[in-house]
Each structure stands twice: as C-alpha cells, then as structure tokens.
Short mmCIF file of C-alpha atoms in Angstrom, two decimals:
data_model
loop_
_atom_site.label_atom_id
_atom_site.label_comp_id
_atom_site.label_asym_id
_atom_site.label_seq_id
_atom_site.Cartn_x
_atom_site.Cartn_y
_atom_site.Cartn_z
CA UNK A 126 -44.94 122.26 -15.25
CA UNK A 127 -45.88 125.57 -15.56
CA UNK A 128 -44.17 125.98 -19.07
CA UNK A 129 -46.05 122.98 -19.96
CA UNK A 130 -49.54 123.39 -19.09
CA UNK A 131 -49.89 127.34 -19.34
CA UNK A 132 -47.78 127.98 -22.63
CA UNK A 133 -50.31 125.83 -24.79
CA UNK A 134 -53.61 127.40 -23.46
CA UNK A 135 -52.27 130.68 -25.53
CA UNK A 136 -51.26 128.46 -28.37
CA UNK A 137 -54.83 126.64 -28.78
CA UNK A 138 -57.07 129.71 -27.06
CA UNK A 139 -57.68 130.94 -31.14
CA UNK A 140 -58.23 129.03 -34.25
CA UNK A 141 -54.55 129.22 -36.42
CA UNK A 142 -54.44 128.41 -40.32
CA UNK A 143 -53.26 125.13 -40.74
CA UNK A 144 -53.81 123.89 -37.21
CA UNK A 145 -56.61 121.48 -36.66
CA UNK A 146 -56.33 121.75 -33.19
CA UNK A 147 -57.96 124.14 -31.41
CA UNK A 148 -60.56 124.81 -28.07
CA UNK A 149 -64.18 125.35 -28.57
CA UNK A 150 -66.96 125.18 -26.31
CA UNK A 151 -66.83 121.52 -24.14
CA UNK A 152 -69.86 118.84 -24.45
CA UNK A 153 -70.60 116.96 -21.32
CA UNK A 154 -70.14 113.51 -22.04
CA UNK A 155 -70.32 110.88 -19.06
CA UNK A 156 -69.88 108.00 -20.94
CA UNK A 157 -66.65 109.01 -22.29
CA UNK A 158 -65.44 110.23 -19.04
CA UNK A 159 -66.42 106.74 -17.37
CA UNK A 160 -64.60 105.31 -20.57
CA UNK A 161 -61.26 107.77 -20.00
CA UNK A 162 -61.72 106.55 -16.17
CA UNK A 163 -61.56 103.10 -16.80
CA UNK A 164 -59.13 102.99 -19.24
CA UNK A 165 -56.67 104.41 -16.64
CA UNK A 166 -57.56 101.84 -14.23
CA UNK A 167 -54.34 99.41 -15.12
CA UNK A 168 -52.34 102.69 -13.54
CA UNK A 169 -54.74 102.69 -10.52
CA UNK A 170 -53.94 99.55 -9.69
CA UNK A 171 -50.62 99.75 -9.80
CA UNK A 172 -50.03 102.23 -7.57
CA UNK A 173 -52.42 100.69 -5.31
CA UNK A 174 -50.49 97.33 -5.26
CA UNK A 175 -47.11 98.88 -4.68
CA UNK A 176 -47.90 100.02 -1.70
CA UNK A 177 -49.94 97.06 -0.33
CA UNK A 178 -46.83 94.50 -1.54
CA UNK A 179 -44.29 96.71 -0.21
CA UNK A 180 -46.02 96.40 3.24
CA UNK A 181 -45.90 92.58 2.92
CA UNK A 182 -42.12 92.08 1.51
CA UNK A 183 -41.33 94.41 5.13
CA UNK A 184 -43.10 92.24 7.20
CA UNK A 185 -41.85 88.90 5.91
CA UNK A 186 -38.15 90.52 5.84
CA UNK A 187 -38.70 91.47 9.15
CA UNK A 188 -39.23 87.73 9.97
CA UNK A 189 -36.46 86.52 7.79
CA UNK A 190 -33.92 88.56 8.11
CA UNK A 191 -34.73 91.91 10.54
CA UNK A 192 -34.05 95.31 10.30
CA UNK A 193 -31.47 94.00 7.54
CA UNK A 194 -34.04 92.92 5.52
CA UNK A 195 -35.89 95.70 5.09
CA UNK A 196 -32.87 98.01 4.31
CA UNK A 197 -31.62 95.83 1.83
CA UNK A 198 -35.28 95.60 0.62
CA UNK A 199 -35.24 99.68 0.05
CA UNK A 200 -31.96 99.85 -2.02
CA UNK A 201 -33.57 96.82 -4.12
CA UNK A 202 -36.47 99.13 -4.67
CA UNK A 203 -34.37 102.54 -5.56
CA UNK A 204 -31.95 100.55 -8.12
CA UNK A 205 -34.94 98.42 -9.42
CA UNK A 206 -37.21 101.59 -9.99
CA UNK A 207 -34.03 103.07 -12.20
CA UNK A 208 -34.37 100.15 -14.37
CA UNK A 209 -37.75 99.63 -14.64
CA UNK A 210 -38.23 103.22 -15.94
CA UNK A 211 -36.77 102.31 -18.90
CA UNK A 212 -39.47 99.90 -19.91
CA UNK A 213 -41.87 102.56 -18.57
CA UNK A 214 -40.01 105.13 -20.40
CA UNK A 215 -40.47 102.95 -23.79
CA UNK A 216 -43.88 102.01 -22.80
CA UNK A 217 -45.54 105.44 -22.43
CA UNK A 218 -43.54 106.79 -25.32
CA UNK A 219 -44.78 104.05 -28.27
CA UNK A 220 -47.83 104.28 -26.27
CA UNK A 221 -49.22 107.14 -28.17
CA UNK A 222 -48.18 105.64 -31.88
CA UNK A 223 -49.81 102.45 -31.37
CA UNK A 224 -53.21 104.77 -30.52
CA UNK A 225 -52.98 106.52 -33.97
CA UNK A 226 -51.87 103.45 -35.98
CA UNK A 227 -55.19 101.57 -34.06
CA UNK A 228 -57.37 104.41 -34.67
CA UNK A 229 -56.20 105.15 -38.28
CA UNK A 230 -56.71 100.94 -38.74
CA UNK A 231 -53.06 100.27 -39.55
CA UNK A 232 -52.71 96.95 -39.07
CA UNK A 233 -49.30 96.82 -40.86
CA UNK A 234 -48.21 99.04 -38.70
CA UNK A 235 -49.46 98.11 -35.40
CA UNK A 236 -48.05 94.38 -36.34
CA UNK A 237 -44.83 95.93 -37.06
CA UNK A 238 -44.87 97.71 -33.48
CA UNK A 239 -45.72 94.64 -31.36
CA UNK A 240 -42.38 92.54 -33.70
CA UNK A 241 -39.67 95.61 -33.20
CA UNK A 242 -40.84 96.04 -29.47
CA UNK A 243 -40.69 92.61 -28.34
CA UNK A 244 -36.87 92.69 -29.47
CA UNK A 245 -36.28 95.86 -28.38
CA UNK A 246 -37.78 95.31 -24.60
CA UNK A 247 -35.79 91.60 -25.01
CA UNK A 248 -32.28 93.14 -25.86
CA UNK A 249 -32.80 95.88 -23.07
CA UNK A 250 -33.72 93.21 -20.13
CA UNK A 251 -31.10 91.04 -21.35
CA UNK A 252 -28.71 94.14 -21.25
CA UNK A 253 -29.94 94.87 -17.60
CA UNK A 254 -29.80 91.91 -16.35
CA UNK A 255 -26.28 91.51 -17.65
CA UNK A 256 -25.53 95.10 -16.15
CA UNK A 257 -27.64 94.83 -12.60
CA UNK A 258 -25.51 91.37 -11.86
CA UNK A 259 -21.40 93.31 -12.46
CA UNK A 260 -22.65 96.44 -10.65
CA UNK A 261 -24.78 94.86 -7.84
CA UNK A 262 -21.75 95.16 -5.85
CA UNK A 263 -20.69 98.83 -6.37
CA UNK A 264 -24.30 100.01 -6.44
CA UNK A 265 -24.89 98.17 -3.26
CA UNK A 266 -22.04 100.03 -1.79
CA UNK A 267 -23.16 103.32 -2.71
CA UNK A 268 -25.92 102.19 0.15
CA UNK A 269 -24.66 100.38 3.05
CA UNK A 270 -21.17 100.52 2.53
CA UNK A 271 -20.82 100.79 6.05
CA UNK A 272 -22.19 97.71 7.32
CA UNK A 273 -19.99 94.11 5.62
CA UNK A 274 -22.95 92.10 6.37
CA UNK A 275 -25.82 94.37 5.20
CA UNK A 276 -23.72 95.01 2.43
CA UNK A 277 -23.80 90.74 1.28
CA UNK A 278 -27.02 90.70 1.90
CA UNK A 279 -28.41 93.29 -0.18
CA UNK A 280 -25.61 92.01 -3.10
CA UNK A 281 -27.14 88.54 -2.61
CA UNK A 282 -30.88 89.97 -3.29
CA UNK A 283 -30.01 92.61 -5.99
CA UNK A 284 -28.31 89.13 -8.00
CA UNK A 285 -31.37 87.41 -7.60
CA UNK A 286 -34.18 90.17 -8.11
CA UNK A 287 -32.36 91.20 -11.21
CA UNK A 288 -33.43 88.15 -12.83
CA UNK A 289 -36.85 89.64 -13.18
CA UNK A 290 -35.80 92.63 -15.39
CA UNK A 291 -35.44 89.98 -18.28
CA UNK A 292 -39.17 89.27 -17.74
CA UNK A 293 -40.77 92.71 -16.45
CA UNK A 294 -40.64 94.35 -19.89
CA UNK A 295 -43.01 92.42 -21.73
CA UNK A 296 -45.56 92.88 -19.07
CA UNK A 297 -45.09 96.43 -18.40
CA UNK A 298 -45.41 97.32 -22.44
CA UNK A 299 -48.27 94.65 -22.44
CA UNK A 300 -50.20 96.41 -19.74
CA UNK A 301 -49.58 99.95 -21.72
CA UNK A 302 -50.18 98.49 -25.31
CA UNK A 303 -53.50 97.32 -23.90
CA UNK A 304 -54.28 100.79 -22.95
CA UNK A 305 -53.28 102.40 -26.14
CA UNK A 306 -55.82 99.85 -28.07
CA UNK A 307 -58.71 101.48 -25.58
CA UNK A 308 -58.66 98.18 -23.84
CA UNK A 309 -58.55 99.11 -20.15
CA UNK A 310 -60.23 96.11 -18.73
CA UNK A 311 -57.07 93.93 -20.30
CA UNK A 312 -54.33 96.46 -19.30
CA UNK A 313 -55.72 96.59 -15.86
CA UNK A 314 -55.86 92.86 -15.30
CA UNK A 315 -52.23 92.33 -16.27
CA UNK A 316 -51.06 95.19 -13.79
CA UNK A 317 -53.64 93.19 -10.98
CA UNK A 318 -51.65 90.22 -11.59
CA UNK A 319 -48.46 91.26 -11.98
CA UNK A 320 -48.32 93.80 -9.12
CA UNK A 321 -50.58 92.72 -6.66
CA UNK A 322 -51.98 88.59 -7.12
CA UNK A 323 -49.24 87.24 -7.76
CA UNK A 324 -46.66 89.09 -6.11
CA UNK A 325 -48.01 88.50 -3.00
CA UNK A 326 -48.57 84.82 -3.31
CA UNK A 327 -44.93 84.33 -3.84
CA UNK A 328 -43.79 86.08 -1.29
CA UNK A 329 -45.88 84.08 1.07
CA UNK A 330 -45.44 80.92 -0.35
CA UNK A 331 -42.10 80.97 -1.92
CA UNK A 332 -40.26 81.29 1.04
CA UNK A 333 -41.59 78.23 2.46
CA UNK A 334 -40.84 76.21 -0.50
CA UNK A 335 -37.80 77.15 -0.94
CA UNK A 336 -36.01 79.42 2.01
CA UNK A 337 -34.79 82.62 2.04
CA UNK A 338 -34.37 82.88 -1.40
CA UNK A 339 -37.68 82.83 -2.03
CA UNK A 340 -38.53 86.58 -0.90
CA UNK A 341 -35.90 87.53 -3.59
CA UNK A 342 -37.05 85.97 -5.95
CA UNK A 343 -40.71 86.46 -5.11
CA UNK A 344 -40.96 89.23 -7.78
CA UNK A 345 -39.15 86.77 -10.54
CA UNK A 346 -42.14 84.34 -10.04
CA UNK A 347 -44.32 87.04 -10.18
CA UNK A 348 -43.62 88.44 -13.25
CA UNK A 349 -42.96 84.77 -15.09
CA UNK A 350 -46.27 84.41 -14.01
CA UNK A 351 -47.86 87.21 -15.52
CA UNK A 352 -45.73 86.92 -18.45
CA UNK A 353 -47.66 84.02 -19.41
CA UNK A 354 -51.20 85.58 -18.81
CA UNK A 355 -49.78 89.27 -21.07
CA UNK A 356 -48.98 86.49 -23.89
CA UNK A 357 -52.56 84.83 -23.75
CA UNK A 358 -53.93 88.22 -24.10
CA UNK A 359 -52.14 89.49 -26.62
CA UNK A 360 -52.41 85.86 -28.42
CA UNK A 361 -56.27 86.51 -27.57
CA UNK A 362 -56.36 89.89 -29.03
CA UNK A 363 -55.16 89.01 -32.17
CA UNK A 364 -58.21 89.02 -34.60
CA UNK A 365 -59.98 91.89 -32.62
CA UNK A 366 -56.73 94.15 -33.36
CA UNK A 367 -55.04 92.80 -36.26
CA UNK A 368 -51.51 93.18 -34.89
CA UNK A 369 -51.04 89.14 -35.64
#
C-alpha cells in the first residue's frame, strides 16, 4: 500500500516531458464531489446489504436447521466469495476501458465490450458452476470434515447455491458497467436489488413455498431476478450509450 500510494506522489509532484499527467493546484468543486459520491453508491449498497442479508440467512438457518445451518451457511460464503471475485476481478478491471471508450465516444468499441463480455462472464459461470458441483464435496471437507452430517448438509447447499454463479456475472459486470458509463443511479439500483430486495424476499418466502431448499436457493432467485431488471437497463440504455 505504501509502494502504491507514496511512490507516485514523487512521480507526478513535477511536470515530466511527455507526461500529461501531473499535480497542480486543486479547485474546489462540490458538484463533482457529490457526482464522484454518488456514482460510488452501487458499492455502498452492497456492502450495506451483505451484512443486513447475512443477518437474515442466520436467523432463518437457525430455525431450519440450527447451529448446522449457520456453519454450513459460512463455508457457503468463504467458497462463494472465491468465485465471485472472479466476476469482480473482470468487472473492476474492463471497468476502466469502458470509461475511456465512453468518454472518447467509441461506440464501436464500447458495443464490442458489452458482446465479448457477455461470453466471457457466460463461459466462466458455466465453468464454475460445472467446477463448484465435482468439488463441493472435497471443498466441503476442507471445513467440517469432522462432523458426517454437517458435512451433507453443507454439500447439499454448496450444489444448490452454485447454481447462482451461472447468473451472478451478468449482474455484477452490469452493476460496474453502469458505473463506468457515469451512471451511478443505474449501477446502484441493480446492486439494491440484487443484494438486498430481493435476496431477502426469497429467503423469507422461498422457504415456505418450497421447504428447505428454498434458503439455498434463495440467492439463485435472487439473482434470476435481478438478471432480468440488469437486462432492461442495459436494453434501456441503449440509445443514450450507443453500445447496441
């Protein structure tokens, strides 16, 4: 961190030949702050609703299956975090190429983006999905190993949460593509459903409807849901941006 943020300060501190980039003398500008601040807020949110759903998934796994539950619950969350930084990964690293082909009015290039994305974040979640469901078992293991019945149960959920990683891309890049175009309003709305609205009405009504199951697959609902909201923005975006 240190390397990071201190090394550059010398780098910029003096105007170089051929280097645009360089510090001068700040101007105070609230309406670009408020702008920077809101065009974060999809990240807020996020953050925000992990913490409120994971409260909710422990209580109802507390009423559906105990302690159990919940353990089985936390190795869902270490091996699904793993995965889903991929699509973060891929998300925040196109992130600041669809920004410059948006600002520089590519719309060649921001169409050609949006195409080689959607297959790329289709092939991974296919490929994790494929991968999550043959090592559930051995990953599970690494876990609770020492208990046979925590040990099913977690396999059980890790089978059927997985499902979601074939879905979870597309939002997650929609949410950060949304951000890159300047759009924070957009970016945060699919992060407010996805994480938060509809997450927690399928874990409260899913297992109901269905049983025990349902708190798995809570998150599968969840992002299916949202899935179809990211595509009616980006369908709605299309003129505005020119990436259709």
């Amino acid at each position: 961190q240190m390397v990071g943020g201190v090394a550059p300060i010398f780098y910029f501190i003096k105007r170089r030949p051929g280097c645009r980039l360089y510090f001068t003398k700040p101007l105070f500008s609230l309406r670009e702050l408020f702008k920077a601040c809101t065009n974060g807020a999809s990240e807020l949110m996020t953050n925000i609703s992990m913490s409120l759903v994971s409260a909710l998934y422990n209580i109802q796994l507390l009423k559906l299956f105990g302690a159990d539950g919940v353990a089985a619950y936390g190795v869902l969350m270490y091996v699904g975090f793993v995965f889903a930084a991929v699509f973060i990964g891929y998300s925040q690293g196109t992130a600041p190429i669809v920004s410059y082909h948006f600002g520089a009015d590519n719309k060649d290039e921001l169409k050609n983006l949006l195409r080689k994305s959607a297959g790329i974040i289709a092939v991974a979640g296919v490929a994790m999905l494929a991968s999550s469901e043959l090592l559930a078992g051995p990953l599970a293991k690494i876990f609770v190993g020492y208990d046979a019945g925590l040990l099913a149960l977690t396999i059980h959920g890790m089978k059927l949460y997985s499902i979601s990683f074939i879905l979870s891309g597309f939002n997650i890049f929609g949410s950060a593509f949304f951000t890159a175009l300047n759009n924070g309003a957009v970016s945060a709305a699919i992060s407010f459903l996805r994480t938060l609205l509809f997450q927690v009405v399928s874990i409260l009504t899913l297992p109901l409807l269905i049983g025990v199951d349902g708190i798995w697959l809570a998150v599968v609902a969840a992002e299916a849901m949202a899935l179809v909201c990211t595509a009616g923005f980006i369908v709605q975006g299309r003129r505005k941006y020119g990436y259709m």
